[in-house]
mmCIF file of C-alpha atoms and ligand atoms in Angstrom:
data_model
loop_
_atom_site.group_PDB
_atom_site.id
_atom_site.type_symbol
_atom_site.label_atom_id
_atom_site.label_comp_id
_atom_site.label_asym_id
_atom_site.label_seq_id
_atom_site.Cartn_x
_atom_site.Cartn_y
_atom_site.Cartn_z
ATOM 1 C CA MET A 1 109.081 182.536 -50.498
ATOM 2 C CA ARG A 2 106.326 184.122 -47.650
ATOM 3 C CA GLU A 3 107.511 184.303 -44.507
ATOM 4 C CA LEU A 4 106.710 182.314 -41.891
ATOM 5 C CA LEU A 5 105.099 183.336 -39.063
ATOM 6 C CA THR A 6 107.445 182.730 -35.854
ATOM 7 C CA GLU A 7 107.912 186.606 -35.351
ATOM 8 C CA PRO A 8 105.064 188.435 -32.889
ATOM 9 C CA TYR A 9 105.753 190.962 -35.190
ATOM 10 C CA ALA A 10 104.493 189.156 -38.174
ATOM 11 C CA THR A 11 101.528 187.323 -36.416
ATOM 12 C CA VAL A 12 100.088 191.164 -35.245
ATOM 13 C CA ARG A 13 100.288 192.158 -38.692
ATOM 14 C CA LEU A 14 98.855 189.347 -40.296
ATOM 15 C CA LEU A 15 96.230 189.407 -37.997
ATOM 16 C CA GLU A 16 95.135 193.211 -38.559
ATOM 17 C CA GLU A 17 95.685 192.818 -42.194
ATOM 18 C CA TYR A 18 92.685 189.631 -41.940
ATOM 19 C CA GLY A 19 91.431 191.460 -38.990
ATOM 20 C CA ILE A 20 91.321 188.382 -36.995
ATOM 21 C CA HIS A 21 90.358 188.948 -33.411
ATOM 22 C CA ALA A 22 91.330 186.100 -31.635
ATOM 23 C CA ARG A 23 87.413 183.850 -30.699
ATOM 24 C CA LYS A 24 87.494 182.278 -27.387
ATOM 25 C CA LYS A 25 85.162 179.867 -27.942
ATOM 26 C CA TYR A 26 88.087 178.107 -30.328
ATOM 27 C CA GLY A 27 90.251 178.178 -27.691
ATOM 28 C CA GLN A 28 92.571 180.099 -30.164
ATOM 29 C CA ASN A 29 95.685 181.340 -28.879
ATOM 30 C CA PHE A 30 98.564 181.905 -31.797
ATOM 31 C CA LEU A 31 102.473 180.760 -31.038
ATOM 32 C CA ILE A 32 104.753 183.111 -31.517
ATOM 33 C CA ASP A 33 107.732 181.136 -30.525
ATOM 34 C CA GLY A 34 109.443 179.198 -33.061
ATOM 35 C CA SER A 35 112.161 177.238 -30.377
ATOM 36 C CA VAL A 36 109.284 175.975 -29.264
ATOM 37 C CA ILE A 37 107.527 174.283 -32.589
ATOM 38 C CA ARG A 38 111.710 172.924 -33.212
ATOM 39 C CA ARG A 39 111.121 171.551 -29.909
ATOM 40 C CA ALA A 40 107.800 169.273 -30.790
ATOM 41 C CA ILE A 41 108.650 168.932 -34.153
ATOM 42 C CA GLU A 42 112.218 167.656 -32.660
ATOM 43 C CA ALA A 43 110.770 165.392 -29.589
ATOM 44 C CA ALA A 44 107.885 163.875 -32.982
ATOM 45 C CA CYS A 45 110.564 162.978 -34.297
ATOM 46 C CA ILE A 46 109.286 163.810 -38.291
ATOM 47 C CA THR A 47 111.031 163.672 -41.021
ATOM 48 C CA LYS A 48 109.439 163.511 -45.112
ATOM 49 C CA GLU A 49 108.574 159.715 -43.897
ATOM 50 C CA ASP A 50 106.050 160.794 -41.697
ATOM 51 C CA CYS A 51 102.393 162.192 -42.110
ATOM 52 C CA VAL A 52 101.189 164.886 -39.765
ATOM 53 C CA LEU A 53 97.444 165.427 -38.559
ATOM 54 C CA GLU A 54 97.824 168.744 -36.823
ATOM 55 C CA ILE A 55 94.764 169.935 -35.203
ATOM 56 C CA GLY A 56 93.841 173.410 -35.326
ATOM 57 C CA PRO A 57 96.899 174.798 -37.318
ATOM 58 C CA GLY A 58 94.736 178.384 -36.701
ATOM 59 C CA ILE A 59 96.404 180.794 -39.022
ATOM 60 C CA GLY A 60 98.769 178.532 -40.263
ATOM 61 C CA THR A 61 102.670 179.156 -38.183
ATOM 62 C CA MET A 62 103.424 175.656 -36.590
ATOM 63 C CA THR A 63 101.478 174.037 -39.790
ATOM 64 C CA GLN A 64 104.627 175.528 -42.289
ATOM 65 C CA HIS A 65 107.486 173.986 -39.975
ATOM 66 C CA LEU A 66 104.763 171.364 -40.025
ATOM 67 C CA CYS A 67 105.204 171.336 -43.493
ATOM 68 C CA MET A 68 108.745 171.719 -43.571
ATOM 69 C CA ALA A 69 109.390 169.217 -41.641
ATOM 70 C CA ALA A 70 106.859 166.206 -42.959
ATOM 71 C CA GLY A 71 105.850 163.906 -46.015
ATOM 72 C CA LYS A 72 102.027 165.560 -45.786
ATOM 73 C CA VAL A 73 99.824 167.312 -43.677
ATOM 74 C CA ILE A 74 96.161 167.361 -42.667
ATOM 75 C CA ALA A 75 95.113 169.728 -40.645
ATOM 76 C CA VAL A 76 91.886 169.406 -39.297
ATOM 77 C CA GLU A 77 90.049 173.360 -38.818
ATOM 78 C CA ILE A 78 86.791 174.049 -37.011
ATOM 79 C CA ASP A 79 86.686 177.435 -38.151
ATOM 80 C CA GLU A 80 85.567 178.723 -41.496
ATOM 81 C CA GLY A 81 87.033 182.231 -41.053
ATOM 82 C CA LEU A 82 90.549 181.370 -41.768
ATOM 83 C CA ARG A 83 89.900 180.123 -44.369
ATOM 84 C CA PRO A 84 91.634 183.188 -46.857
ATOM 85 C CA VAL A 85 94.552 183.452 -43.966
ATOM 86 C CA LEU A 86 95.682 179.781 -44.239
ATOM 87 C CA ALA A 87 95.420 179.936 -47.391
ATOM 88 C CA ASP A 88 98.127 182.409 -47.826
ATOM 89 C CA THR A 89 100.127 181.360 -45.268
ATOM 90 C CA LEU A 90 100.051 177.705 -46.494
ATOM 91 C CA GLN A 91 100.580 179.036 -50.558
ATOM 92 C CA ASP A 92 103.797 177.742 -50.467
ATOM 93 C CA PHE A 93 103.666 174.414 -49.744
ATOM 94 C CA ASP A 94 102.153 171.472 -51.587
ATOM 95 C CA ASN A 95 102.085 168.854 -48.822
ATOM 96 C CA VAL A 96 99.467 170.228 -47.115
ATOM 97 C CA GLN A 97 95.433 169.090 -46.329
ATOM 98 C CA VAL A 98 93.429 171.577 -45.390
ATOM 99 C CA LEU A 99 89.696 170.386 -43.781
ATOM 100 C CA PHE A 100 87.056 172.603 -41.276
ATOM 101 C CA GLN A 101 85.603 170.686 -39.720
ATOM 102 C CA ASP A 102 85.653 169.634 -35.980
ATOM 103 C CA ILE A 103 87.820 167.432 -35.025
ATOM 104 C CA LEU A 104 85.408 165.370 -32.598
ATOM 105 C CA ARG A 105 83.022 164.268 -35.477
ATOM 106 C CA THR A 106 86.513 163.429 -37.702
ATOM 107 C CA ASP A 107 86.479 160.524 -39.590
ATOM 108 C CA LEU A 108 90.482 159.610 -38.376
ATOM 109 C CA ARG A 109 90.846 156.197 -39.642
ATOM 110 C CA GLY A 110 88.992 157.789 -43.098
ATOM 111 C CA LEU A 111 91.912 160.570 -43.299
ATOM 112 C CA SER A 112 94.909 158.356 -42.400
ATOM 113 C CA GLU A 113 93.068 155.761 -45.826
ATOM 114 C CA GLN A 114 92.045 158.476 -47.824
ATOM 115 C CA TYR A 115 96.116 160.648 -47.062
ATOM 116 C CA HIS A 116 98.832 158.415 -45.973
ATOM 117 C CA GLY A 117 97.995 154.161 -47.646
ATOM 118 C CA GLY A 118 96.605 153.165 -44.106
ATOM 119 C CA ARG A 119 99.305 153.595 -41.991
ATOM 120 C CA ARG A 120 100.009 155.266 -38.954
ATOM 121 C CA LEU A 121 100.660 159.420 -38.399
ATOM 122 C CA LYS A 122 101.961 161.495 -36.011
ATOM 123 C CA CYS A 123 99.908 163.860 -34.732
ATOM 124 C CA VAL A 124 101.529 167.312 -33.716
ATOM 125 C CA ALA A 125 99.258 170.983 -32.096
ATOM 126 C CA ASN A 126 98.541 174.104 -30.727
ATOM 127 C CA LEU A 127 95.579 172.357 -28.369
ATOM 128 C CA PRO A 128 92.643 174.402 -27.668
ATOM 129 C CA TYR A 129 92.609 173.066 -24.125
ATOM 130 C CA TYR A 130 88.280 173.759 -24.174
ATOM 131 C CA ILE A 131 87.939 170.274 -25.269
ATOM 132 C CA THR A 132 92.143 168.268 -24.840
ATOM 133 C CA THR A 133 90.849 165.301 -23.013
ATOM 134 C CA PRO A 134 87.788 164.587 -25.125
ATOM 135 C CA ILE A 135 90.499 164.577 -27.856
ATOM 136 C CA LEU A 136 93.758 163.079 -26.433
ATOM 137 C CA ILE A 137 90.787 160.246 -25.226
ATOM 138 C CA ARG A 138 89.534 159.879 -29.087
ATOM 139 C CA LEU A 139 93.088 159.775 -30.078
ATOM 140 C CA LEU A 140 94.318 157.142 -28.077
ATOM 141 C CA GLN A 141 91.427 155.150 -28.496
ATOM 142 C CA GLU A 142 92.050 154.626 -32.411
ATOM 143 C CA LYS A 143 94.833 152.164 -31.001
ATOM 144 C CA GLY A 144 97.509 151.529 -33.760
ATOM 145 C CA LEU A 145 96.314 154.694 -35.861
ATOM 146 C CA PHE A 146 98.747 157.860 -33.636
ATOM 147 C CA GLU A 147 102.684 156.677 -33.062
ATOM 148 C CA SER A 148 103.488 159.415 -31.429
ATOM 149 C CA ILE A 149 101.077 161.779 -30.187
ATOM 150 C CA THR A 150 103.287 165.043 -29.280
ATOM 151 C CA VAL A 151 100.786 168.630 -27.181
ATOM 152 C CA MET A 152 100.410 171.367 -26.337
ATOM 153 C CA VAL A 153 97.954 171.422 -23.499
ATOM 154 C CA GLN A 154 98.064 173.661 -19.830
ATOM 155 C CA LYS A 155 100.872 172.616 -18.148
ATOM 156 C CA GLU A 156 98.640 170.968 -15.056
ATOM 157 C CA VAL A 157 96.824 168.415 -17.688
ATOM 158 C CA ALA A 158 100.531 167.744 -18.650
ATOM 159 C CA ASP A 159 101.671 167.205 -14.364
ATOM 160 C CA ARG A 160 98.109 165.567 -14.614
ATOM 161 C CA ILE A 161 98.739 162.805 -17.262
ATOM 162 C CA CYS A 162 102.690 162.273 -16.526
ATOM 163 C CA ALA A 163 101.984 161.842 -12.500
ATOM 164 C CA THR A 164 102.248 158.308 -11.055
ATOM 165 C CA GLU A 165 100.418 157.118 -7.557
ATOM 166 C CA LYS A 166 103.731 159.078 -5.491
ATOM 167 C CA ASP A 167 101.767 162.279 -6.693
ATOM 168 C CA LYS A 168 98.741 164.519 -5.934
ATOM 169 C CA GLU A 169 98.239 164.968 -9.035
ATOM 170 C CA TYR A 170 97.913 161.845 -9.921
ATOM 171 C CA GLY A 171 93.838 160.507 -11.330
ATOM 172 C CA ALA A 172 91.884 159.108 -14.469
ATOM 173 C CA LEU A 173 92.997 160.907 -16.484
ATOM 174 C CA SER A 174 97.267 159.907 -15.560
ATOM 175 C CA LEU A 175 95.836 155.844 -16.026
ATOM 176 C CA ALA A 176 93.413 156.425 -19.393
ATOM 177 C CA VAL A 177 96.612 158.133 -20.888
ATOM 178 C CA GLN A 178 99.643 155.673 -19.016
ATOM 179 C CA TYR A 179 97.525 152.597 -20.820
ATOM 180 C CA TYR A 180 98.763 153.453 -24.079
ATOM 181 C CA SER A 181 100.916 155.226 -24.044
ATOM 182 C CA GLN A 182 104.239 156.503 -22.868
ATOM 183 C CA PRO A 183 103.471 160.328 -21.991
ATOM 184 C CA GLN A 184 106.928 163.068 -21.360
ATOM 185 C CA ILE A 185 107.022 166.805 -20.620
ATOM 186 C CA VAL A 186 109.641 168.278 -23.585
ATOM 187 C CA ALA A 187 109.414 172.303 -22.552
ATOM 188 C CA ALA A 188 107.475 174.301 -20.408
ATOM 189 C CA VAL A 189 105.949 176.982 -22.050
ATOM 190 C CA PRO A 190 105.445 180.673 -20.669
ATOM 191 C CA PRO A 191 102.351 182.620 -21.771
ATOM 192 C CA ASN A 192 104.155 184.906 -23.444
ATOM 193 C CA CYS A 193 104.487 182.245 -26.084
ATOM 194 C CA PHE A 194 101.411 182.931 -27.208
ATOM 195 C CA ILE A 195 99.105 185.980 -28.702
ATOM 196 C CA PRO A 196 96.688 186.795 -27.022
ATOM 197 C CA ARG A 197 98.645 185.515 -23.527
ATOM 198 C CA PRO A 198 96.333 182.275 -22.680
ATOM 199 C CA GLY A 199 95.838 183.346 -18.468
ATOM 200 C CA VAL A 200 98.484 179.893 -18.131
ATOM 201 C CA ASP A 201 102.089 177.591 -18.428
ATOM 202 C CA SER A 202 101.394 175.773 -20.954
ATOM 203 C CA ALA A 203 103.385 171.702 -22.028
ATOM 204 C CA VAL A 204 104.035 170.691 -25.441
ATOM 205 C CA LEU A 205 103.129 166.691 -24.002
ATOM 206 C CA CYS A 206 104.926 163.995 -26.383
ATOM 207 C CA MET A 207 102.601 160.797 -25.929
ATOM 208 C CA LYS A 208 104.500 157.865 -27.213
ATOM 209 C CA ALA A 209 101.851 155.132 -28.645
ATOM 210 C CA TYR A 210 102.780 151.212 -27.176
ATOM 211 C CA GLU A 211 101.838 148.823 -29.624
ATOM 212 C CA VAL A 212 100.402 146.667 -27.200
ATOM 213 C CA PRO A 213 99.076 147.396 -23.231
ATOM 214 C CA PRO A 214 101.708 148.087 -20.712
ATOM 215 C CA ALA A 215 99.550 145.758 -18.856
ATOM 216 C CA GLU A 216 96.963 143.216 -20.750
ATOM 217 C CA THR A 217 93.336 142.719 -19.122
ATOM 218 C CA ASN A 218 89.579 142.948 -19.445
ATOM 219 C CA GLU A 219 90.013 147.037 -21.307
ATOM 220 C CA GLU A 220 85.585 148.315 -20.532
ATOM 221 C CA LEU A 221 86.365 147.034 -17.394
ATOM 222 C CA LEU A 222 89.466 149.044 -16.110
ATOM 223 C CA PHE A 223 88.628 152.221 -16.674
ATOM 224 C CA ALA A 224 85.051 151.149 -15.398
ATOM 225 C CA VAL A 225 87.012 150.205 -11.564
ATOM 226 C CA ILE A 226 89.721 153.498 -12.681
ATOM 227 C CA ARG A 227 86.174 155.291 -12.876
ATOM 228 C CA ALA A 228 84.626 154.407 -9.955
ATOM 229 C CA SER A 229 87.476 154.540 -8.574
ATOM 230 C CA PHE A 230 87.962 157.968 -8.921
ATOM 231 C CA ASN A 231 84.968 159.225 -8.740
ATOM 232 C CA GLN A 232 84.749 158.604 -5.321
ATOM 233 C CA ARG A 233 88.591 159.838 -4.600
ATOM 234 C CA ARG A 234 88.295 160.101 -0.187
ATOM 235 C CA LYS A 235 87.000 156.563 -0.059
ATOM 236 C CA THR A 236 88.234 152.851 -0.316
ATOM 237 C CA LEU A 237 88.035 151.328 -3.101
ATOM 238 C CA ALA A 238 86.297 149.087 -0.913
ATOM 239 C CA ASN A 239 83.707 151.493 -0.384
ATOM 240 C CA ALA A 240 84.011 153.259 -3.755
ATOM 241 C CA LEU A 241 83.415 150.061 -6.021
ATOM 242 C CA SER A 242 80.451 148.274 -3.640
ATOM 243 C CA HIS A 243 78.426 151.328 -4.430
ATOM 244 C CA GLY A 244 79.792 152.988 -7.653
ATOM 245 C CA LEU A 245 81.041 150.606 -10.120
ATOM 246 C CA GLN A 246 79.399 148.844 -12.523
ATOM 247 C CA TYR A 247 79.616 146.708 -16.023
ATOM 248 C CA GLU A 248 77.616 145.412 -17.702
ATOM 249 C CA GLY A 249 74.869 146.494 -15.933
ATOM 250 C CA ARG A 250 75.662 143.887 -13.113
ATOM 251 C CA THR A 251 77.288 145.191 -10.108
ATOM 252 C CA PHE A 252 80.398 144.252 -7.289
ATOM 253 C CA SER A 253 78.953 143.331 -3.444
ATOM 254 C CA ARG A 254 81.262 144.326 -0.851
ATOM 255 C CA GLU A 255 82.706 141.342 -1.030
ATOM 256 C CA GLU A 256 83.369 140.582 -4.323
ATOM 257 C CA VAL A 257 85.508 143.864 -3.839
ATOM 258 C CA THR A 258 87.462 142.929 -0.152
ATOM 259 C CA ALA A 259 88.445 138.851 -2.325
ATOM 260 C CA ALA A 260 90.207 141.044 -5.274
ATOM 261 C CA LEU A 261 92.248 142.932 -3.364
ATOM 262 C CA GLU A 262 93.335 140.343 -0.805
ATOM 263 C CA ALA A 263 93.740 137.696 -4.369
ATOM 264 C CA VAL A 264 96.491 141.070 -4.929
ATOM 265 C CA GLY A 265 97.725 141.593 -1.659
ATOM 266 C CA LYS A 266 96.161 145.205 -0.995
ATOM 267 C CA PRO A 267 94.812 146.015 2.113
ATOM 268 C CA ALA A 268 90.957 146.220 1.989
ATOM 269 C CA ASP A 269 90.964 150.272 3.271
ATOM 270 C CA VAL A 270 93.320 150.712 0.157
ATOM 271 C CA ARG A 271 92.050 153.817 -2.109
ATOM 272 C CA GLY A 272 92.605 153.779 -6.147
ATOM 273 C CA GLU A 273 95.001 157.145 -5.462
ATOM 274 C CA LYS A 274 97.778 154.552 -4.321
ATOM 275 C CA LEU A 275 97.140 151.661 -7.252
ATOM 276 C CA SER A 276 99.709 152.023 -10.278
ATOM 277 C CA LEU A 277 99.027 151.338 -12.948
ATOM 278 C CA SER A 278 99.913 147.414 -12.926
ATOM 279 C CA ASP A 279 98.498 147.397 -9.560
ATOM 280 C CA PHE A 280 94.728 148.603 -10.878
ATOM 281 C CA ALA A 281 94.710 145.171 -13.510
ATOM 282 C CA ALA A 282 95.282 143.729 -11.318
ATOM 283 C CA PHE A 283 92.611 143.821 -8.759
ATOM 284 C CA THR A 284 90.807 143.724 -12.380
ATOM 285 C CA ASN A 285 92.063 140.059 -13.710
ATOM 286 C CA ALA A 286 91.034 138.925 -9.815
ATOM 287 C CA LEU A 287 87.206 140.553 -9.846
ATOM 288 C CA SER A 288 87.481 139.723 -13.837
ATOM 289 C CA ALA A 289 87.974 135.533 -11.830
ATOM 290 C CA GLU A 290 85.587 136.524 -9.238
ATOM 291 C CA THR A 291 82.482 137.195 -10.429
ATOM 292 C CA GLY A 292 83.420 136.187 -14.279
ATOM 293 C CA LYS A 293 83.139 138.572 -15.378
HETATM 294 N N1 LIG B 301 98.482 175.783 -34.593
HETATM 295 C C1 LIG B 301 97.341 177.617 -34.192
HETATM 296 C C2 LIG B 301 98.848 177.865 -33.457
HETATM 297 O O1 LIG B 301 99.373 177.295 -32.967
HETATM 298 O O2 LIG B 301 98.737 179.416 -33.661
HETATM 299 C C3 LIG B 301 95.966 177.359 -33.568
HETATM 300 C C4 LIG B 301 96.426 176.574 -32.310
HETATM 301 S S1 LIG B 301 94.965 177.582 -31.405
HETATM 302 C C5 LIG B 301 95.305 177.650 -29.350
HETATM 303 C C6 LIG B 301 93.916 176.127 -31.457
HETATM 304 C C7 LIG B 301 93.369 175.880 -33.003
HETATM 305 O O3 LIG B 301 92.028 174.732 -33.146
HETATM 306 C C8 LIG B 301 92.304 177.417 -33.123
HETATM 307 O O4 LIG B 301 92.779 177.616 -34.322
HETATM 308 C C9 LIG B 301 91.253 177.338 -32.925
HETATM 309 O O5 LIG B 301 90.371 177.427 -33.751
HETATM 310 C C10 LIG B 301 91.298 174.876 -33.875
HETATM 311 N N2 LIG B 301 90.307 174.670 -33.170
HETATM 312 C C11 LIG B 301 89.207 174.626 -31.739
HETATM 313 N N3 LIG B 301 88.688 173.677 -31.726
HETATM 314 C C12 LIG B 301 88.354 173.200 -32.412
HETATM 315 C C13 LIG B 301 88.396 171.384 -32.976
HETATM 316 N N4 LIG B 301 86.641 171.181 -32.444
HETATM 317 N N5 LIG B 301 88.149 170.887 -33.991
HETATM 318 C C14 LIG B 301 89.394 171.720 -34.710
HETATM 319 N N6 LIG B 301 89.872 172.933 -34.688
HETATM 320 C C15 LIG B 301 89.804 173.370 -33.328
#
């Protein structure tokens, strides 16, 4: 059996052997800490029943552990240059499919159809940080496709995602993720767990997807309201929305916004950053009722 890569010396040797230089443009920071990987796999409750999507297997460090824990692993990697090293490090596993393509252009439902009979997937990954938000939004918007998403992200991003209206980090990203899932930080990860060391702290974030969103409302209008509120977060909601909200080609007057706020018991000068997800949903419903949208 090939050695596992969760020792720094094994990773350094492998990188040298294959002449690999971590590519900044692809956000390559390779994990060298087995305990972090085990913690992520444990938080995601991976069993042999599961088919796991790994985004960016890199040189295969986490992939090896996923192959041992899961029934099937689909690993999507953008960097073709890693093909030889992955063929080597994953040679002992027959339950892994490595696809060399951009995750943002991958048909995710197609993967589930092809490799897991259309059933739900779990995602476990050490994400490329430069595209964390587009990846997460893409995965979460594939409603019902992912049972859970457990990923390494920048600590600062993990804090923003888990923040509530009581925290200063609270914003549109917190609300977007919390509409689809329940996020929780399951491990703090310092820079020395990677080669090369990133310039930021990291965290493993586990998001358990809701089967039904926690708030019932017109989803498109809700997200238009949230975006407009946080685009101008210093402004009152009435100001931000009467100038910045557009939905289906329509704008909303200050009177309409104020009436909807009043209907949900919020003062006319409230700011978006003080509203919880359920407040935003109630406000969106009131605005719909007010304007017929
Ligand atoms: N999983 C490995 C580990 O933990 O050591 C590598 C993680 S590294 C932070 C991110 C990985 O994502 C790199 O292998 C990088 O090449 C890959 N990647 C970057 N952009 C990608 C994209 N658009 N689609 C798929 N993979 C991508």
